[in-house]
Coordinates of C-alpha atoms and ligand atoms in Angstrom, one line a residue:
X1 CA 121.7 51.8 116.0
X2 CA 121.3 52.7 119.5
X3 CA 120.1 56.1 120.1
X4 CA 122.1 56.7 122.7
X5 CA 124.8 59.4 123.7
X6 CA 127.1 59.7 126.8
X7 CA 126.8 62.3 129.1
X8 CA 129.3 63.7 131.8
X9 CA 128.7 64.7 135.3
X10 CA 128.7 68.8 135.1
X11 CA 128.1 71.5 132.8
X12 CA 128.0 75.4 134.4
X13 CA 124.8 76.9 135.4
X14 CA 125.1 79.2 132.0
X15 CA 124.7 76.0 129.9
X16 CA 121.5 75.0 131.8
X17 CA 119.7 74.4 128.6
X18 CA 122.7 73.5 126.5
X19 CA 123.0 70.6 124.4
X20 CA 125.9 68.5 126.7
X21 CA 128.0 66.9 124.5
X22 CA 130.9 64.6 126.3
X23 CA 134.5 64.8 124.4
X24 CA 136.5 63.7 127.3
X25 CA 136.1 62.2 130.7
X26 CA 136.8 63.5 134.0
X27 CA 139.7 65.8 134.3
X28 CA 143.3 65.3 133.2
X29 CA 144.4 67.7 136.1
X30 CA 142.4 66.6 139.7
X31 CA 144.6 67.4 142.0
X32 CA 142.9 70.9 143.0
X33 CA 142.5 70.6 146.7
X34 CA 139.1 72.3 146.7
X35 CA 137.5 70.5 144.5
X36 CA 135.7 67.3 144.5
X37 CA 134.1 67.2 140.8
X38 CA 135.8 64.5 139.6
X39 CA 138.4 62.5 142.6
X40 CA 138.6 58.9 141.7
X41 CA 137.6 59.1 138.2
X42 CA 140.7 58.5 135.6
X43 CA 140.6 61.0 132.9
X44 CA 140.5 59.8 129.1
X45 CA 140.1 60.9 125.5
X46 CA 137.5 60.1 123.6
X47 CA 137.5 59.3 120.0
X48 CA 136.5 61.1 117.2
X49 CA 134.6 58.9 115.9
X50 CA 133.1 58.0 119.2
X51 CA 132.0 61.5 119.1
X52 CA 130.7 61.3 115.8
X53 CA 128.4 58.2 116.7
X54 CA 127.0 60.7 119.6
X55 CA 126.4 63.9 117.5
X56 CA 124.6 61.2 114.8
X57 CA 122.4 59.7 117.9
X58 CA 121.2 63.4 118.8
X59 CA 120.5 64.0 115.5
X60 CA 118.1 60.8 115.1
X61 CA 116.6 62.0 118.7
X62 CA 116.2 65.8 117.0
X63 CA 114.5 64.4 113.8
X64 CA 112.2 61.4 115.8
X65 CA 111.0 65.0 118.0
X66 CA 110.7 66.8 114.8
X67 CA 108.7 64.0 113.4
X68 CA 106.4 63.9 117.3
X69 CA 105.7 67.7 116.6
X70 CA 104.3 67.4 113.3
X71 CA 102.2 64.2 113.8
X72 CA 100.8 66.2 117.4
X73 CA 99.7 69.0 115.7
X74 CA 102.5 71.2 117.0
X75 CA 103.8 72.3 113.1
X76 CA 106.8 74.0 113.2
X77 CA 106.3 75.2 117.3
X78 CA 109.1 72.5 118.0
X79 CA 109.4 74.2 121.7
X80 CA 106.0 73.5 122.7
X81 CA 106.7 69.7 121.2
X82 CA 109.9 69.9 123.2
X83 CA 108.0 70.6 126.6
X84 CA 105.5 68.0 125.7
X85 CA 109.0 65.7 125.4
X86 CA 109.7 66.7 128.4
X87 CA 106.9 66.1 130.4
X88 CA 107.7 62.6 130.2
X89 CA 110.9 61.7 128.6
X90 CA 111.5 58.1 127.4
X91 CA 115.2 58.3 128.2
X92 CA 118.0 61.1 129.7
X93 CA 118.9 61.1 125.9
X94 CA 115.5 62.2 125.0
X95 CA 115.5 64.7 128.0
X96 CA 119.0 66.1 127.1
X97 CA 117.5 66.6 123.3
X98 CA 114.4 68.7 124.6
X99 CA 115.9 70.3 127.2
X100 CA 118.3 71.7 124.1
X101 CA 115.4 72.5 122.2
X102 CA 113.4 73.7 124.5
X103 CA 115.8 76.2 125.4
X104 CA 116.2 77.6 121.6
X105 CA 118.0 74.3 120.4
X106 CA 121.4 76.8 119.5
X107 CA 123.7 76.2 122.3
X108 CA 126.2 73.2 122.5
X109 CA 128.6 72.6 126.1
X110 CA 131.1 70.0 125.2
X111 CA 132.0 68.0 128.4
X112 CA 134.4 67.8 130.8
X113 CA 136.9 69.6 132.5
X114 CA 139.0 70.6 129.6
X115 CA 138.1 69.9 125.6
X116 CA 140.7 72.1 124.9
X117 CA 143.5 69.2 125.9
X118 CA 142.3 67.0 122.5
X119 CA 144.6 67.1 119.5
X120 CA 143.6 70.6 117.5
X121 CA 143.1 68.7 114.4
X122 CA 140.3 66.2 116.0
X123 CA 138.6 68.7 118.0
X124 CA 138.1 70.8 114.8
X125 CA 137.3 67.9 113.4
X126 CA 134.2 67.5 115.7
X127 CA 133.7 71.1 116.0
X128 CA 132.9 71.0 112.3
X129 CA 131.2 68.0 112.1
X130 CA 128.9 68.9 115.0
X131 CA 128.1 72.0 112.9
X132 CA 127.1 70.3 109.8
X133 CA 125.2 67.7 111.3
X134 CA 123.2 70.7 113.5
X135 CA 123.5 73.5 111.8
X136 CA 121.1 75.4 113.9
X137 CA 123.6 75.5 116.3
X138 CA 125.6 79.3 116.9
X139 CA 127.2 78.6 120.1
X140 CA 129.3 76.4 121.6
X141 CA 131.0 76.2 124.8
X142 CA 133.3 74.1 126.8
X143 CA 135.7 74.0 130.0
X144 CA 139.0 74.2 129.5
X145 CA 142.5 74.9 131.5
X146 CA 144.9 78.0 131.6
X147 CA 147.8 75.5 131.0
X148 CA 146.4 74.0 128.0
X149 CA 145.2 77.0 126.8
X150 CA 148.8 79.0 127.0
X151 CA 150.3 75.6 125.4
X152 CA 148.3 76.1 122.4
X153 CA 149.5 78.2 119.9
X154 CA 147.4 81.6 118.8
X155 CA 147.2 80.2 115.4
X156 CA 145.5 77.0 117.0
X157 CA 143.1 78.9 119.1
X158 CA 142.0 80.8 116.2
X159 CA 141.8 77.5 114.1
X160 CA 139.5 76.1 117.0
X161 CA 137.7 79.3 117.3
X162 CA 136.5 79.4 113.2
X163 CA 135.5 75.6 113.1
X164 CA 133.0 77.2 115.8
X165 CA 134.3 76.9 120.0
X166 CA 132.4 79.9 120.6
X167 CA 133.3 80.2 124.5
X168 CA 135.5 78.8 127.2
X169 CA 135.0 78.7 130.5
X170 CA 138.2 78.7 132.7
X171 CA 138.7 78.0 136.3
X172 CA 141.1 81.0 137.2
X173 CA 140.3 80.2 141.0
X174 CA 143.2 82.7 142.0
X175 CA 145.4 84.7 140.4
X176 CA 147.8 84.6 143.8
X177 CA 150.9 81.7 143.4
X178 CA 150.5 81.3 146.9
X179 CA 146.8 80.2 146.9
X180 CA 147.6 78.4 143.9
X181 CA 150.6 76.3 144.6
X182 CA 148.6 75.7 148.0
X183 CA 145.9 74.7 146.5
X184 CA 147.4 73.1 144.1
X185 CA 146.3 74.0 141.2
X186 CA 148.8 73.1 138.5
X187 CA 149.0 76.6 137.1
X188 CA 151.0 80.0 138.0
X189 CA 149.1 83.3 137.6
X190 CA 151.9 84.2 134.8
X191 CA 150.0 80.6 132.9
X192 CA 146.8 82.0 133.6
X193 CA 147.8 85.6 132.0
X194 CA 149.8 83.7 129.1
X195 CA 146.7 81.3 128.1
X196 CA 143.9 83.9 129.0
X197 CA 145.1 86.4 126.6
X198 CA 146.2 83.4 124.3
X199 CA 142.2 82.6 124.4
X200 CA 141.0 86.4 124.2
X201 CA 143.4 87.1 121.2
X202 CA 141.5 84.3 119.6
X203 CA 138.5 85.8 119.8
X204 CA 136.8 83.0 121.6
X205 CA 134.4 84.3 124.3
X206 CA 136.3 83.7 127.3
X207 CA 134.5 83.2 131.4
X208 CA 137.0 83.5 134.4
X209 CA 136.2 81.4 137.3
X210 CA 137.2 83.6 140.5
X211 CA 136.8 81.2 144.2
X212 CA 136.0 83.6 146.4
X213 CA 137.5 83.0 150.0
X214 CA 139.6 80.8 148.8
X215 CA 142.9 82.1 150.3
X216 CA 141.1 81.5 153.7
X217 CA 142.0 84.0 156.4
X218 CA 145.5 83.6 155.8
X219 CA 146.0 85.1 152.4
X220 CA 142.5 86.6 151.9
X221 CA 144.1 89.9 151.2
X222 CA 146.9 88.6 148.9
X223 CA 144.1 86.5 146.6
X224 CA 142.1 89.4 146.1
X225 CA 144.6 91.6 144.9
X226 CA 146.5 89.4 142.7
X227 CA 143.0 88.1 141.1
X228 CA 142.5 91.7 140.6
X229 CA 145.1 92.1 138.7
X230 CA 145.4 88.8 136.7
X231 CA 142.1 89.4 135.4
X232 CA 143.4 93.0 134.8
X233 CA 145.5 91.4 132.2
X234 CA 143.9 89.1 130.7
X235 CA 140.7 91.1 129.9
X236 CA 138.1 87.9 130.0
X237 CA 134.4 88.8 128.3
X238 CA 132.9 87.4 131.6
X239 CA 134.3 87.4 135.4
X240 CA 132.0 84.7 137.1
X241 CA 132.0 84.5 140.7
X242 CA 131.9 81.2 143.1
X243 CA 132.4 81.3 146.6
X244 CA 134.2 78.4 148.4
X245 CA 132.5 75.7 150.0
X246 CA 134.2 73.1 152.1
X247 CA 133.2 70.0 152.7
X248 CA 134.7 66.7 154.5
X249 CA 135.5 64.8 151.3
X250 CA 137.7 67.4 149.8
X251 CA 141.5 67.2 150.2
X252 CA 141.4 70.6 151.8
X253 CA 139.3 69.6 154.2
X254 CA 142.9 68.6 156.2
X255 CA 143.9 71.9 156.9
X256 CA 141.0 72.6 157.9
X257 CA 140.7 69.7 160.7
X258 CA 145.0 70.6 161.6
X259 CA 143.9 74.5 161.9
X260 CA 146.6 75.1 159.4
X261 CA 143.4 76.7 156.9
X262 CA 141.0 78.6 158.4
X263 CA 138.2 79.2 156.4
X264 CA 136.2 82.5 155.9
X265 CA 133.0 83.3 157.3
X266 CA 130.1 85.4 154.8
X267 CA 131.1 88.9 156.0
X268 CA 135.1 88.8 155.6
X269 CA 134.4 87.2 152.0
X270 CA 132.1 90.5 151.1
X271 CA 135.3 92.4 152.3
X272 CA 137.2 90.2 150.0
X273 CA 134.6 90.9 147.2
X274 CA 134.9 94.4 147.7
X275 CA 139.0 94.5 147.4
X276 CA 138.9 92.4 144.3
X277 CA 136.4 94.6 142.6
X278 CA 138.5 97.6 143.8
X279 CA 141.8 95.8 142.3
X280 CA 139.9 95.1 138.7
X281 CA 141.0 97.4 135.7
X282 CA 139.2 95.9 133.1
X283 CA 136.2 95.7 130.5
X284 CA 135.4 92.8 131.3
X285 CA 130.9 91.8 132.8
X286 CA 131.2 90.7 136.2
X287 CA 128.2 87.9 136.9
X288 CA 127.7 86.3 139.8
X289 CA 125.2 83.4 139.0
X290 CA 125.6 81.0 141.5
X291 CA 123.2 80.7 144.6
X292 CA 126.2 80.1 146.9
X293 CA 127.2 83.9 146.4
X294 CA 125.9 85.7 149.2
X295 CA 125.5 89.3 147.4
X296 CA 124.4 87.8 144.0
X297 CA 123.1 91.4 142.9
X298 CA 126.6 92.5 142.7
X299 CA 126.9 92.3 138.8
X300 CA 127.6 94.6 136.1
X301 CA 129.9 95.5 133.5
X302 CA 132.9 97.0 133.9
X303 CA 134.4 99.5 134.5
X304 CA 131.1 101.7 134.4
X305 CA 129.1 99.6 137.1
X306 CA 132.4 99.5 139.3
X307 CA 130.7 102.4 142.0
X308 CA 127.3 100.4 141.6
X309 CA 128.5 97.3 142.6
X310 CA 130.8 98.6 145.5
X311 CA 128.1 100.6 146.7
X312 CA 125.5 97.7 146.7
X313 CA 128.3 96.0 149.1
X314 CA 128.5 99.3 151.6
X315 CA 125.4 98.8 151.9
X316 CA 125.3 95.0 153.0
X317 CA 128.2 96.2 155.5
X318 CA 126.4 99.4 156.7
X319 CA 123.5 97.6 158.1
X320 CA 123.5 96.7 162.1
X321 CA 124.9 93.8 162.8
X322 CA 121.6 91.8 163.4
X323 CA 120.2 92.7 159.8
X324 CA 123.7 91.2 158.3
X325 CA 123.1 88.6 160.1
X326 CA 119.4 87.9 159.0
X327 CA 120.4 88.6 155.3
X328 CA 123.0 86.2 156.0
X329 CA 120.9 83.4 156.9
X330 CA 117.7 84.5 154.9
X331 CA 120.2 83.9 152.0
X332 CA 121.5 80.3 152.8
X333 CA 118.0 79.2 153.7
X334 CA 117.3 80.3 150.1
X335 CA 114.3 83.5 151.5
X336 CA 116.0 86.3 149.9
X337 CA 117.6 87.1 146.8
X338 CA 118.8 90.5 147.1
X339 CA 119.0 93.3 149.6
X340 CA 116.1 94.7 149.4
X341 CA 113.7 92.2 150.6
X342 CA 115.1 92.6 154.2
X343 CA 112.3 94.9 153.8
X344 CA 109.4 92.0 153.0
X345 CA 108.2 91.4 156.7
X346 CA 106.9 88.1 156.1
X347 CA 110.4 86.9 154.7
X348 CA 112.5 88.6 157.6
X349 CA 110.3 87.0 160.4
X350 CA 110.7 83.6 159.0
X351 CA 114.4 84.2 159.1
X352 CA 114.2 85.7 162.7
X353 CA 112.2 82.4 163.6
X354 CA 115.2 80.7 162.2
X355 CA 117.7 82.3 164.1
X356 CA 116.1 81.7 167.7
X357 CA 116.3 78.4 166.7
X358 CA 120.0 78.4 165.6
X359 CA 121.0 80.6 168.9
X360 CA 118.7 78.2 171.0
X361 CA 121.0 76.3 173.7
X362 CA 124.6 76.5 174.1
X363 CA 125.2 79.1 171.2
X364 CA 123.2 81.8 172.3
X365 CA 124.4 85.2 171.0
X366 CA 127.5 83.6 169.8
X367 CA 129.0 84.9 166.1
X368 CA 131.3 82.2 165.9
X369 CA 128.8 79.6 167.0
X370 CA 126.5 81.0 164.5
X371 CA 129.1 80.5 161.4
X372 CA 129.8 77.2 162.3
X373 CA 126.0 76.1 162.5
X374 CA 125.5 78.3 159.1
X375 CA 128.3 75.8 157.7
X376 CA 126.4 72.9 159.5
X377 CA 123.1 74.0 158.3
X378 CA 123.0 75.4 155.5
X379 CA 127.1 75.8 153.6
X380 CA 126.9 72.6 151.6
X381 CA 125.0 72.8 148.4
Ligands
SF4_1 S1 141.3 71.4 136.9 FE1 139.1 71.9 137.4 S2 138.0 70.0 137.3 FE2 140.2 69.5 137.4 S3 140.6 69.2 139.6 FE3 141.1 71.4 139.2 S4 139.1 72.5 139.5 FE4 138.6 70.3 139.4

């Protein structure tokens, strides 16, 4: 029997050390304008029992690791056995096993875009059997859709929720129809409301995905009010925080060549952050764990960090215009973290080095020169 599993393209940064688990492939949706994950790739179900085979090959790769530890003198420290793993895996299938245990060998993210569109009685089905064949595990996670989410019954979602879907993470993108239907998105803010609360009622864990900037200049004002206040409603246990990114291959990318989108630079999307965090009323931990977020300290949990997190963003926009600027850049060139190390001389010279060098030539002194080479330089990740 091959030891063996499939694996899907993505999993979010949370689920970094996550067993990844594949229950469908590609996405049953992609037609989002903005996003590239999976164009060209037709979407399909798998089968239980294909699943099955896949949770049985983990578990052979768990016990041959198991067996590795003991006969190398590691006992019962299965991490350390793990790293050794690790350090030179055999296979992906051996790395995807001690990654998992490495990190705690608890955490499962069933892949892709939305496990939540299987039949409720076969997703149970392999929620279950997952469980008994691993019964270390405690938490597992998956992507899902607002659509499919508001389509399921309450009863269903709490069915799913006891045979052990511990989480779902959503792509809310926008709660504005505007930037949705624009963006097509497939979904209205009244699904997202109906299938959030449908998913919070459950009592599955439930992340929003909010797209930061992506109403462009046009509707910048409009997305982050109406995100506010979707994600007023629905309540989610996490608000996670991406900010657009653009690039040639997307379907967007035509309004952005016809001028009919205009993209916004770093400083109007922290004006942006700052209304959407003014427009939330909600309980809800606001994380912003992606490196593409220029003011990634802006976390907390709401409402009680609301003043802390709005303050922290005063302060990006109180600073002279030239310090914005090297925080700015210090930030895509991956130098600073946070605020504070504008302070750290040796960091803010390297960025100053980098900015004669941007300014060099035709662009000298130029802000909109400089966001465009920012975008040229440094905006793809
Ligand atoms: S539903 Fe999600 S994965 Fe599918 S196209 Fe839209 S953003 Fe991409």
């Amino acid at each position: 029997m091959a030891d063996t599993f499939e694996l899907g393209p993505f999993r979010p940064p949370s689920e970094a050390f996550s067993l990844l688990l594949r229950t469908t492939r590609n996405c049953p949706w992609n037609r989002c304008r903005f996003c590239g994950m999976y164009k060209g790739q037709k979407f399909e179900l798998r089968s239980v029992e294909e699943i099955e085979r896949d949770i049985e090959a983990v578990k052979r790769i768990y016990d041959r690791i198991l067996a590795f530890a003991w006969r190398s003198g590691y006992g019962g420290r299965l991490q350390d056995a793990a790293r050794a793993v690790l350090a030179k895996p055999p296979d992906q299938y051996h790395y995807n096993v001690a990654l998992w245990l490495y990190g705690g060998g608890q955490n499962v993210f069933l892949q892709d875009a939305n496990s939540l569109i299987m039949r409720t009685h076969e997703l149970t089905e392999v929620l279950r059997f997952l469980k008994e064949t691993l019964p270390q595990v405690t938490r597992i996670t998956s992507y899902g859709r607002s659509k499919t989410a508001a389509k399921k019954t309450l009863e269903e979602l709490t069915e799913i929720g006891e045979a052990g879907l511990s989480r779902l993470h959503i792509g809310l993108e926008s709660g504005s129809d505007t930037v949705l239907k624009l963006m097509d998105k497939g979904v209205t803010a009244a699904d997202h409301i109906a299938g959030g609360r449908n998913v919070v009622e459950s009592g599955i864990s439930l992340s929003e995905y909010v797209l930061l900037g992506l109403g462009g200049r046009g509707l910048w004002r409009e997305h982050a009010v109406e995100t506010g206040r979707v994600l007023s409603e629905i309540n989610p246990g996490f608000i996670r925080i991406r900010t657009l990114s653009v690039s040639p291959m997307l379907p967007m990318y035509a309004g952005v060549e016809d001028g009919s989108y205009v993209i916004e630079n770093d400083e109007e999307m922290v004006e942006e952050l700052k209304l959407l965090i003014e427009s939330l009323d909600c309980d809800s931990n606001f994380v912003s764990d992606h490196i593409n977020n220029l003011l990634q300290e802006v976390e907390g949990k709401l409402p009680g960090d609301k003043q802390k997190m709005l303050a922290t963003i005063e302060r990006f926009q109180a600073l002279p215009a030239a310090e914005r600027l090297n925080f700015r850049i210090g930030r895509r060139a991956r130098i600073y973290t946070q605020l504070d190390e504008l302070n750290d001389t040796r960091k803010h010279g390297v960025v100053e080095q980098i900015i004669q060098k941007l300014t060099e030539g035709d662009h000298d002194g130029d802000e909109y020169a400089v966001d465009r080479l920012l975008e040229g330089y440094f905006v793809p990740l």
